[in-house]
């Protein structure tokens, strides 16, 4: 039985989803949905056996502990969806079929996108590499195994996220998605090396209102953090796909520098992790207060 088949049977057998979970508040009181698609860290034996990387190397593509940093979101009244599967296994922040034909042992469907910059860079829906250009696999993947990851994990993940946003929009008249990620301690911006603490991305103003994006930046800077806006991370497929400001559905990507809370070599938490989590909690509270105040303004009240 394949790794996916084993997990699928486990999910059917004990009634729980082994691929991701939605942590809901007792009552949703905010027009907010939080999503952590890259913090999954369940590496099965079969997946590790199929990889040329060891258990430490393959974690280089993780958004380290981001689900934990945002774990208080339900206590504030907003649901949090988080992946259990690792990004190296499947990347749900891509189109469903951004696939590299060279990775597979047989022909792929005609509708794949094999020419996107992300596929060319080795970072498609089923990644070819982890960070630092480290190949994941020694041998081609079976086509059926690859497509089953999309069918049984990718599609349900997005169906769930879409349902959360639709429910939020229905109940509050608007929905704001915060897509939660982490980034290296040093990033390249315009050819220069920079060390921002946070980056807020809204697909260059297309996935969220300017007021919402600027509020997030203002809150973080008011807390003493350095920020960047859309550079070098403007948001991926999730931000682009779900952000529809004209319909009052907004999506922001937030990137947190891993150097603030983790050792980037050992991938272990630093003592500062607790303080950073407290700061994230403060951000959630202040951002929620902004949204509620904005929602009460004339012309912005919930339908």
mmCIF file of C-alpha atoms in Angstrom:
data_model
loop_
_atom_site.group_PDB
_atom_site.id
_atom_site.type_symbol
_atom_site.label_atom_id
_atom_site.label_comp_id
_atom_site.label_asym_id
_atom_site.label_seq_id
_atom_site.Cartn_x
_atom_site.Cartn_y
_atom_site.Cartn_z
ATOM 1 C CA UNK A 1 0.000 0.000 0.000
ATOM 2 C CA UNK A 2 1.294 3.474 -0.838
ATOM 3 C CA UNK A 3 1.925 6.073 1.814
ATOM 4 C CA UNK A 4 -1.148 7.990 0.708
ATOM 5 C CA UNK A 5 -3.310 4.891 0.704
ATOM 6 C CA UNK A 6 -2.227 4.070 4.235
ATOM 7 C CA UNK A 7 -3.094 7.563 5.431
ATOM 8 C CA UNK A 8 -6.380 7.539 3.567
ATOM 9 C CA UNK A 9 -7.361 4.292 5.277
ATOM 10 C CA UNK A 10 -6.355 5.714 8.635
ATOM 11 C CA UNK A 11 -8.570 8.736 8.064
ATOM 12 C CA UNK A 12 -11.489 6.498 7.109
ATOM 13 C CA UNK A 13 -10.889 4.141 10.012
ATOM 14 C CA UNK A 14 -10.776 6.536 12.936
ATOM 15 C CA UNK A 15 -12.854 9.379 11.550
ATOM 16 C CA UNK A 16 -10.198 12.089 11.648
ATOM 17 C CA UNK A 17 -8.410 13.909 8.868
ATOM 18 C CA UNK A 18 -4.720 13.057 8.970
ATOM 19 C CA UNK A 19 -3.773 15.651 6.360
ATOM 20 C CA UNK A 20 -4.922 18.915 7.942
ATOM 21 C CA UNK A 21 -7.221 20.305 10.576
ATOM 22 C CA UNK A 22 -9.445 23.298 11.206
ATOM 23 C CA UNK A 23 -9.343 24.632 14.751
ATOM 24 C CA UNK A 24 -12.511 26.605 15.329
ATOM 25 C CA UNK A 25 -13.437 28.979 18.119
ATOM 26 C CA UNK A 26 -16.533 28.124 20.142
ATOM 27 C CA UNK A 27 -18.185 30.999 18.293
ATOM 28 C CA UNK A 28 -16.563 32.848 15.424
ATOM 29 C CA UNK A 29 -16.715 36.526 16.342
ATOM 30 C CA UNK A 30 -14.310 37.947 13.753
ATOM 31 C CA UNK A 31 -14.395 38.159 9.945
ATOM 32 C CA UNK A 32 -10.952 36.551 9.971
ATOM 33 C CA UNK A 33 -9.621 33.183 8.795
ATOM 34 C CA UNK A 34 -6.026 32.118 9.447
ATOM 35 C CA UNK A 35 -4.247 29.532 7.307
ATOM 36 C CA UNK A 36 -0.872 27.840 7.811
ATOM 37 C CA UNK A 37 -0.228 25.722 4.690
ATOM 38 C CA UNK A 38 3.541 25.164 4.994
ATOM 39 C CA UNK A 39 4.096 24.360 8.678
ATOM 40 C CA UNK A 40 3.247 20.646 8.386
ATOM 41 C CA UNK A 41 5.933 18.410 9.843
ATOM 42 C CA UNK A 42 4.602 14.858 9.569
ATOM 43 C CA UNK A 43 7.258 13.054 7.508
ATOM 44 C CA UNK A 44 6.246 9.433 7.074
ATOM 45 C CA UNK A 45 8.823 6.660 6.834
ATOM 46 C CA UNK A 46 7.807 5.906 3.262
ATOM 47 C CA UNK A 47 8.239 9.504 2.132
ATOM 48 C CA UNK A 48 11.642 9.748 3.792
ATOM 49 C CA UNK A 49 12.670 6.450 2.192
ATOM 50 C CA UNK A 50 11.753 7.811 -1.237
ATOM 51 C CA UNK A 51 13.822 10.933 -0.665
ATOM 52 C CA UNK A 52 17.558 11.335 -1.091
ATOM 53 C CA UNK A 53 17.545 13.824 1.794
ATOM 54 C CA UNK A 54 17.841 12.981 5.455
ATOM 55 C CA UNK A 55 15.231 13.865 8.063
ATOM 56 C CA UNK A 56 16.921 17.188 8.830
ATOM 57 C CA UNK A 57 17.657 18.332 5.283
ATOM 58 C CA UNK A 58 14.128 17.751 4.024
ATOM 59 C CA UNK A 59 12.773 20.163 6.630
ATOM 60 C CA UNK A 60 14.463 23.113 4.920
ATOM 61 C CA UNK A 61 11.235 24.052 3.148
ATOM 62 C CA UNK A 62 9.122 24.171 6.319
ATOM 63 C CA UNK A 63 7.574 27.333 7.646
ATOM 64 C CA UNK A 64 8.941 26.481 11.053
ATOM 65 C CA UNK A 65 6.363 26.428 13.862
ATOM 66 C CA UNK A 66 4.173 29.044 12.184
ATOM 67 C CA UNK A 67 1.035 27.142 13.167
ATOM 68 C CA UNK A 68 2.162 27.403 16.786
ATOM 69 C CA UNK A 69 2.892 31.113 16.492
ATOM 70 C CA UNK A 70 -0.697 31.711 15.323
ATOM 71 C CA UNK A 71 -2.295 29.035 17.499
ATOM 72 C CA UNK A 72 -4.160 31.609 19.636
ATOM 73 C CA UNK A 73 -6.272 32.759 16.668
ATOM 74 C CA UNK A 74 -9.296 30.638 17.743
ATOM 75 C CA UNK A 75 -9.143 32.180 21.220
ATOM 76 C CA UNK A 76 -9.637 35.568 19.544
ATOM 77 C CA UNK A 77 -12.665 34.257 17.655
ATOM 78 C CA UNK A 78 -11.185 33.222 14.281
ATOM 79 C CA UNK A 79 -10.669 29.735 12.781
ATOM 80 C CA UNK A 80 -7.199 28.434 11.983
ATOM 81 C CA UNK A 81 -6.582 25.842 9.266
ATOM 82 C CA UNK A 82 -3.204 24.121 9.353
ATOM 83 C CA UNK A 83 -1.517 21.400 7.320
ATOM 84 C CA UNK A 84 0.008 18.268 8.826
ATOM 85 C CA UNK A 85 1.688 17.158 5.573
ATOM 86 C CA UNK A 86 4.997 18.882 4.777
ATOM 87 C CA UNK A 87 5.481 21.321 1.959
ATOM 88 C CA UNK A 88 8.161 19.030 0.518
ATOM 89 C CA UNK A 89 5.445 16.397 -0.030
ATOM 90 C CA UNK A 90 2.772 18.691 -1.484
ATOM 91 C CA UNK A 91 2.511 22.467 -1.815
ATOM 92 C CA UNK A 92 -1.072 23.734 -1.583
ATOM 93 C CA UNK A 93 0.124 27.302 -2.221
ATOM 94 C CA UNK A 94 0.367 26.463 -5.918
ATOM 95 C CA UNK A 95 -2.112 25.897 -8.706
ATOM 96 C CA UNK A 96 -3.437 22.335 -8.493
ATOM 97 C CA UNK A 97 -1.406 21.107 -11.474
ATOM 98 C CA UNK A 98 1.862 23.054 -11.525
ATOM 99 C CA UNK A 99 3.876 19.932 -12.286
ATOM 100 C CA UNK A 100 7.240 19.141 -13.854
ATOM 101 C CA UNK A 101 6.855 16.205 -16.307
ATOM 102 C CA UNK A 102 10.523 15.298 -15.788
ATOM 103 C CA UNK A 103 9.732 14.264 -12.212
ATOM 104 C CA UNK A 104 7.355 11.465 -13.228
ATOM 105 C CA UNK A 105 7.693 8.032 -14.740
ATOM 106 C CA UNK A 106 4.753 8.361 -17.125
ATOM 107 C CA UNK A 107 2.673 10.937 -18.999
ATOM 108 C CA UNK A 108 0.788 13.586 -17.045
ATOM 109 C CA UNK A 109 -2.635 15.012 -17.988
ATOM 110 C CA UNK A 110 -2.656 17.568 -20.772
ATOM 111 C CA UNK A 111 -3.968 20.325 -18.485
ATOM 112 C CA UNK A 112 -0.846 20.605 -16.315
ATOM 113 C CA UNK A 113 1.069 23.879 -16.108
ATOM 114 C CA UNK A 114 4.658 22.832 -16.770
ATOM 115 C CA UNK A 115 6.027 26.263 -17.639
ATOM 116 C CA UNK A 116 5.248 28.431 -14.626
ATOM 117 C CA UNK A 117 8.282 30.087 -13.016
ATOM 118 C CA UNK A 118 7.623 28.050 -9.877
ATOM 119 C CA UNK A 119 7.763 24.741 -11.753
ATOM 120 C CA UNK A 120 10.878 25.827 -13.608
ATOM 121 C CA UNK A 121 12.440 26.690 -10.251
ATOM 122 C CA UNK A 122 11.627 23.224 -8.882
ATOM 123 C CA UNK A 123 8.869 24.457 -6.577
ATOM 124 C CA UNK A 124 5.670 23.204 -8.173
ATOM 125 C CA UNK A 125 2.635 21.590 -6.576
ATOM 126 C CA UNK A 126 4.782 18.525 -5.976
ATOM 127 C CA UNK A 127 8.171 20.101 -5.290
ATOM 128 C CA UNK A 128 11.340 18.864 -6.910
ATOM 129 C CA UNK A 129 13.673 20.581 -4.453
ATOM 130 C CA UNK A 130 13.781 22.045 -0.978
ATOM 131 C CA UNK A 131 15.616 25.242 -0.123
ATOM 132 C CA UNK A 132 19.185 25.707 -1.299
ATOM 133 C CA UNK A 133 18.413 23.746 -4.481
ATOM 134 C CA UNK A 134 18.514 20.333 -2.786
ATOM 135 C CA UNK A 135 16.765 17.638 -4.930
ATOM 136 C CA UNK A 136 14.189 15.629 -2.997
ATOM 137 C CA UNK A 137 13.986 12.422 -5.042
ATOM 138 C CA UNK A 138 16.485 9.931 -6.434
ATOM 139 C CA UNK A 139 14.060 8.352 -8.908
ATOM 140 C CA UNK A 140 10.990 9.443 -10.891
ATOM 141 C CA UNK A 141 7.665 9.424 -9.083
ATOM 142 C CA UNK A 142 4.800 7.214 -10.150
ATOM 143 C CA UNK A 143 2.210 9.377 -11.923
ATOM 144 C CA UNK A 144 -0.728 7.830 -10.059
ATOM 145 C CA UNK A 145 0.946 8.524 -6.711
ATOM 146 C CA UNK A 146 1.571 12.143 -7.639
ATOM 147 C CA UNK A 147 -1.962 12.753 -8.886
ATOM 148 C CA UNK A 148 -3.423 11.052 -5.808
ATOM 149 C CA UNK A 149 -1.753 13.662 -3.610
ATOM 150 C CA UNK A 150 -3.666 16.325 -5.510
ATOM 151 C CA UNK A 151 -6.946 14.434 -5.439
ATOM 152 C CA UNK A 152 -6.923 13.343 -1.785
ATOM 153 C CA UNK A 153 -5.048 16.171 -0.073
ATOM 154 C CA UNK A 154 -4.862 19.286 -2.250
ATOM 155 C CA UNK A 155 -8.518 19.358 -3.284
ATOM 156 C CA UNK A 156 -9.971 18.737 0.220
ATOM 157 C CA UNK A 157 -7.591 21.310 1.690
ATOM 158 C CA UNK A 158 -8.836 24.009 -0.665
ATOM 159 C CA UNK A 159 -12.462 22.924 -0.375
ATOM 160 C CA UNK A 160 -12.163 23.395 3.373
ATOM 161 C CA UNK A 161 -10.457 26.782 3.101
ATOM 162 C CA UNK A 162 -13.003 27.991 0.554
ATOM 163 C CA UNK A 163 -15.856 26.878 2.811
ATOM 164 C CA UNK A 164 -14.367 28.752 5.790
ATOM 165 C CA UNK A 165 -14.137 31.959 3.770
ATOM 166 C CA UNK A 166 -17.626 31.583 2.330
ATOM 167 C CA UNK A 167 -19.066 30.968 5.787
ATOM 168 C CA UNK A 168 -17.226 33.991 7.156
ATOM 169 C CA UNK A 169 -18.396 36.197 4.290
ATOM 170 C CA UNK A 170 -21.959 34.999 4.815
ATOM 171 C CA UNK A 171 -21.936 35.655 8.566
ATOM 172 C CA UNK A 172 -20.039 38.964 8.634
ATOM 173 C CA UNK A 173 -20.532 40.460 5.210
ATOM 174 C CA UNK A 174 -16.804 40.263 4.574
ATOM 175 C CA UNK A 175 -13.883 37.868 5.007
ATOM 176 C CA UNK A 176 -10.187 38.478 5.573
ATOM 177 C CA UNK A 177 -7.728 35.633 5.079
ATOM 178 C CA UNK A 178 -4.319 35.781 6.745
ATOM 179 C CA UNK A 179 -2.006 33.281 5.031
ATOM 180 C CA UNK A 180 0.786 32.591 7.517
ATOM 181 C CA UNK A 181 4.377 31.859 6.489
ATOM 182 C CA UNK A 182 7.985 32.197 7.619
ATOM 183 C CA UNK A 183 11.054 33.345 5.702
ATOM 184 C CA UNK A 184 14.840 33.206 5.969
ATOM 185 C CA UNK A 185 16.531 35.719 8.256
ATOM 186 C CA UNK A 186 18.096 37.504 5.275
ATOM 187 C CA UNK A 187 16.246 38.098 2.004
ATOM 188 C CA UNK A 188 17.104 39.833 -1.256
ATOM 189 C CA UNK A 189 15.180 43.019 -2.064
ATOM 190 C CA UNK A 190 16.129 44.788 -5.295
ATOM 191 C CA UNK A 191 19.523 43.099 -5.312
ATOM 192 C CA UNK A 192 20.266 44.171 -1.753
ATOM 193 C CA UNK A 193 20.342 41.945 1.301
ATOM 194 C CA UNK A 194 17.709 42.933 3.850
ATOM 195 C CA UNK A 195 16.606 41.601 7.223
ATOM 196 C CA UNK A 196 12.959 42.625 7.705
ATOM 197 C CA UNK A 197 11.120 41.093 10.633
ATOM 198 C CA UNK A 198 7.832 40.789 8.740
ATOM 199 C CA UNK A 199 6.706 41.081 5.129
ATOM 200 C CA UNK A 200 3.089 41.808 4.252
ATOM 201 C CA UNK A 201 2.015 40.732 0.769
ATOM 202 C CA UNK A 202 -1.200 41.572 -1.064
ATOM 203 C CA UNK A 203 -0.230 40.701 -4.637
ATOM 204 C CA UNK A 204 0.750 44.327 -5.298
ATOM 205 C CA UNK A 205 -2.545 45.728 -4.115
ATOM 206 C CA UNK A 206 -4.824 43.228 -5.868
ATOM 207 C CA UNK A 207 -5.746 40.752 -3.100
ATOM 208 C CA UNK A 208 -6.743 43.118 -0.276
ATOM 209 C CA UNK A 209 -7.815 46.693 0.258
ATOM 210 C CA UNK A 210 -5.038 49.191 0.842
ATOM 211 C CA UNK A 211 -6.528 50.009 4.251
ATOM 212 C CA UNK A 212 -6.253 46.397 5.411
ATOM 213 C CA UNK A 213 -2.691 45.939 4.143
ATOM 214 C CA UNK A 214 -1.493 49.228 5.593
ATOM 215 C CA UNK A 215 -3.184 48.499 8.914
ATOM 216 C CA UNK A 216 -1.221 45.256 9.237
ATOM 217 C CA UNK A 217 2.032 47.060 8.462
ATOM 218 C CA UNK A 218 1.234 49.944 10.811
ATOM 219 C CA UNK A 219 0.415 47.617 13.703
ATOM 220 C CA UNK A 220 3.654 45.667 13.285
ATOM 221 C CA UNK A 221 5.772 48.794 12.982
ATOM 222 C CA UNK A 222 4.016 50.256 16.010
ATOM 223 C CA UNK A 223 5.150 47.169 17.903
ATOM 224 C CA UNK A 224 8.750 47.936 16.959
ATOM 225 C CA UNK A 225 9.192 45.462 14.099
ATOM 226 C CA UNK A 226 10.757 46.275 10.742
ATOM 227 C CA UNK A 227 8.541 45.466 7.773
ATOM 228 C CA UNK A 228 8.585 45.224 4.001
ATOM 229 C CA UNK A 229 5.649 45.353 1.606
ATOM 230 C CA UNK A 230 5.335 42.834 -1.241
ATOM 231 C CA UNK A 231 9.107 42.503 -1.692
ATOM 232 C CA UNK A 232 10.375 39.903 -2.132
ATOM 233 C CA UNK A 233 7.192 38.015 -1.156
ATOM 234 C CA UNK A 234 3.917 39.383 -2.537
ATOM 235 C CA UNK A 235 1.855 36.260 -1.873
ATOM 236 C CA UNK A 236 1.378 32.957 -3.655
ATOM 237 C CA UNK A 237 -1.540 31.104 -5.201
ATOM 238 C CA UNK A 238 -3.642 31.210 -2.020
ATOM 239 C CA UNK A 239 -3.412 34.987 -1.655
ATOM 240 C CA UNK A 240 -4.032 35.541 -5.347
ATOM 241 C CA UNK A 241 -6.847 32.999 -5.628
ATOM 242 C CA UNK A 242 -8.907 33.964 -2.584
ATOM 243 C CA UNK A 243 -8.337 37.712 -2.476
ATOM 244 C CA UNK A 244 -11.300 39.479 -4.084
ATOM 245 C CA UNK A 245 -11.442 42.973 -2.577
ATOM 246 C CA UNK A 246 -14.319 44.044 -4.836
ATOM 247 C CA UNK A 247 -16.407 41.307 -3.173
ATOM 248 C CA UNK A 248 -15.071 42.260 0.290
ATOM 249 C CA UNK A 249 -12.992 39.082 0.433
ATOM 250 C CA UNK A 250 -9.434 40.071 1.262
ATOM 251 C CA UNK A 251 -6.253 38.010 1.503
ATOM 252 C CA UNK A 252 -2.916 38.964 3.025
ATOM 253 C CA UNK A 253 0.245 36.909 3.195
ATOM 254 C CA UNK A 254 2.331 37.468 6.307
ATOM 255 C CA UNK A 255 5.944 36.309 6.447
ATOM 256 C CA UNK A 256 7.776 36.135 9.775
ATOM 257 C CA UNK A 257 11.568 36.047 9.853
ATOM 258 C CA UNK A 258 12.713 32.729 11.279
ATOM 259 C CA UNK A 259 15.766 34.367 12.828
ATOM 260 C CA UNK A 260 13.434 35.993 15.383
ATOM 261 C CA UNK A 261 12.422 32.707 16.985
ATOM 262 C CA UNK A 262 14.403 29.735 15.604
ATOM 263 C CA UNK A 263 17.952 28.620 14.919
ATOM 264 C CA UNK A 264 18.054 28.405 11.127
ATOM 265 C CA UNK A 265 20.739 25.704 11.152
ATOM 266 C CA UNK A 266 19.366 23.344 13.810
ATOM 267 C CA UNK A 267 15.699 24.288 13.140
ATOM 268 C CA UNK A 268 15.127 24.382 16.887
ATOM 269 C CA UNK A 269 13.154 27.055 18.699
ATOM 270 C CA UNK A 270 15.089 29.842 20.376
ATOM 271 C CA UNK A 271 14.175 31.070 23.867
ATOM 272 C CA UNK A 272 12.741 34.119 22.061
ATOM 273 C CA UNK A 273 9.977 31.948 20.592
ATOM 274 C CA UNK A 274 7.675 32.696 23.530
ATOM 275 C CA UNK A 275 8.099 36.456 23.147
ATOM 276 C CA UNK A 276 7.487 36.290 19.394
ATOM 277 C CA UNK A 277 4.327 34.265 19.954
ATOM 278 C CA UNK A 278 3.128 36.865 22.439
ATOM 279 C CA UNK A 279 3.845 39.554 19.846
ATOM 280 C CA UNK A 280 1.818 37.630 17.256
ATOM 281 C CA UNK A 281 -1.042 37.428 19.754
ATOM 282 C CA UNK A 282 -0.873 41.191 20.210
ATOM 283 C CA UNK A 283 -0.895 41.666 16.446
ATOM 284 C CA UNK A 284 -3.963 39.428 16.082
ATOM 285 C CA UNK A 285 -5.792 41.389 18.770
ATOM 286 C CA UNK A 286 -4.973 44.800 17.320
ATOM 287 C CA UNK A 287 -5.682 43.735 13.751
ATOM 288 C CA UNK A 288 -9.025 42.258 14.848
ATOM 289 C CA UNK A 289 -9.883 45.517 16.619
ATOM 290 C CA UNK A 290 -9.081 47.449 13.436
ATOM 291 C CA UNK A 291 -11.343 45.200 11.356
ATOM 292 C CA UNK A 292 -14.229 45.455 13.799
ATOM 293 C CA UNK A 293 -13.924 49.247 13.955
ATOM 294 C CA UNK A 294 -13.711 49.455 10.171
ATOM 295 C CA UNK A 295 -16.734 47.183 9.845
ATOM 296 C CA UNK A 296 -18.772 49.533 12.033
ATOM 297 C CA UNK A 297 -17.926 52.549 9.885
ATOM 298 C CA UNK A 298 -20.666 53.939 7.629
ATOM 299 C CA UNK A 299 -20.969 51.935 4.441
ATOM 300 C CA UNK A 300 -18.865 49.052 5.791
ATOM 301 C CA UNK A 301 -21.276 47.386 8.175
ATOM 302 C CA UNK A 302 -21.845 43.672 7.693
ATOM 303 C CA UNK A 303 -24.729 42.786 5.435
#
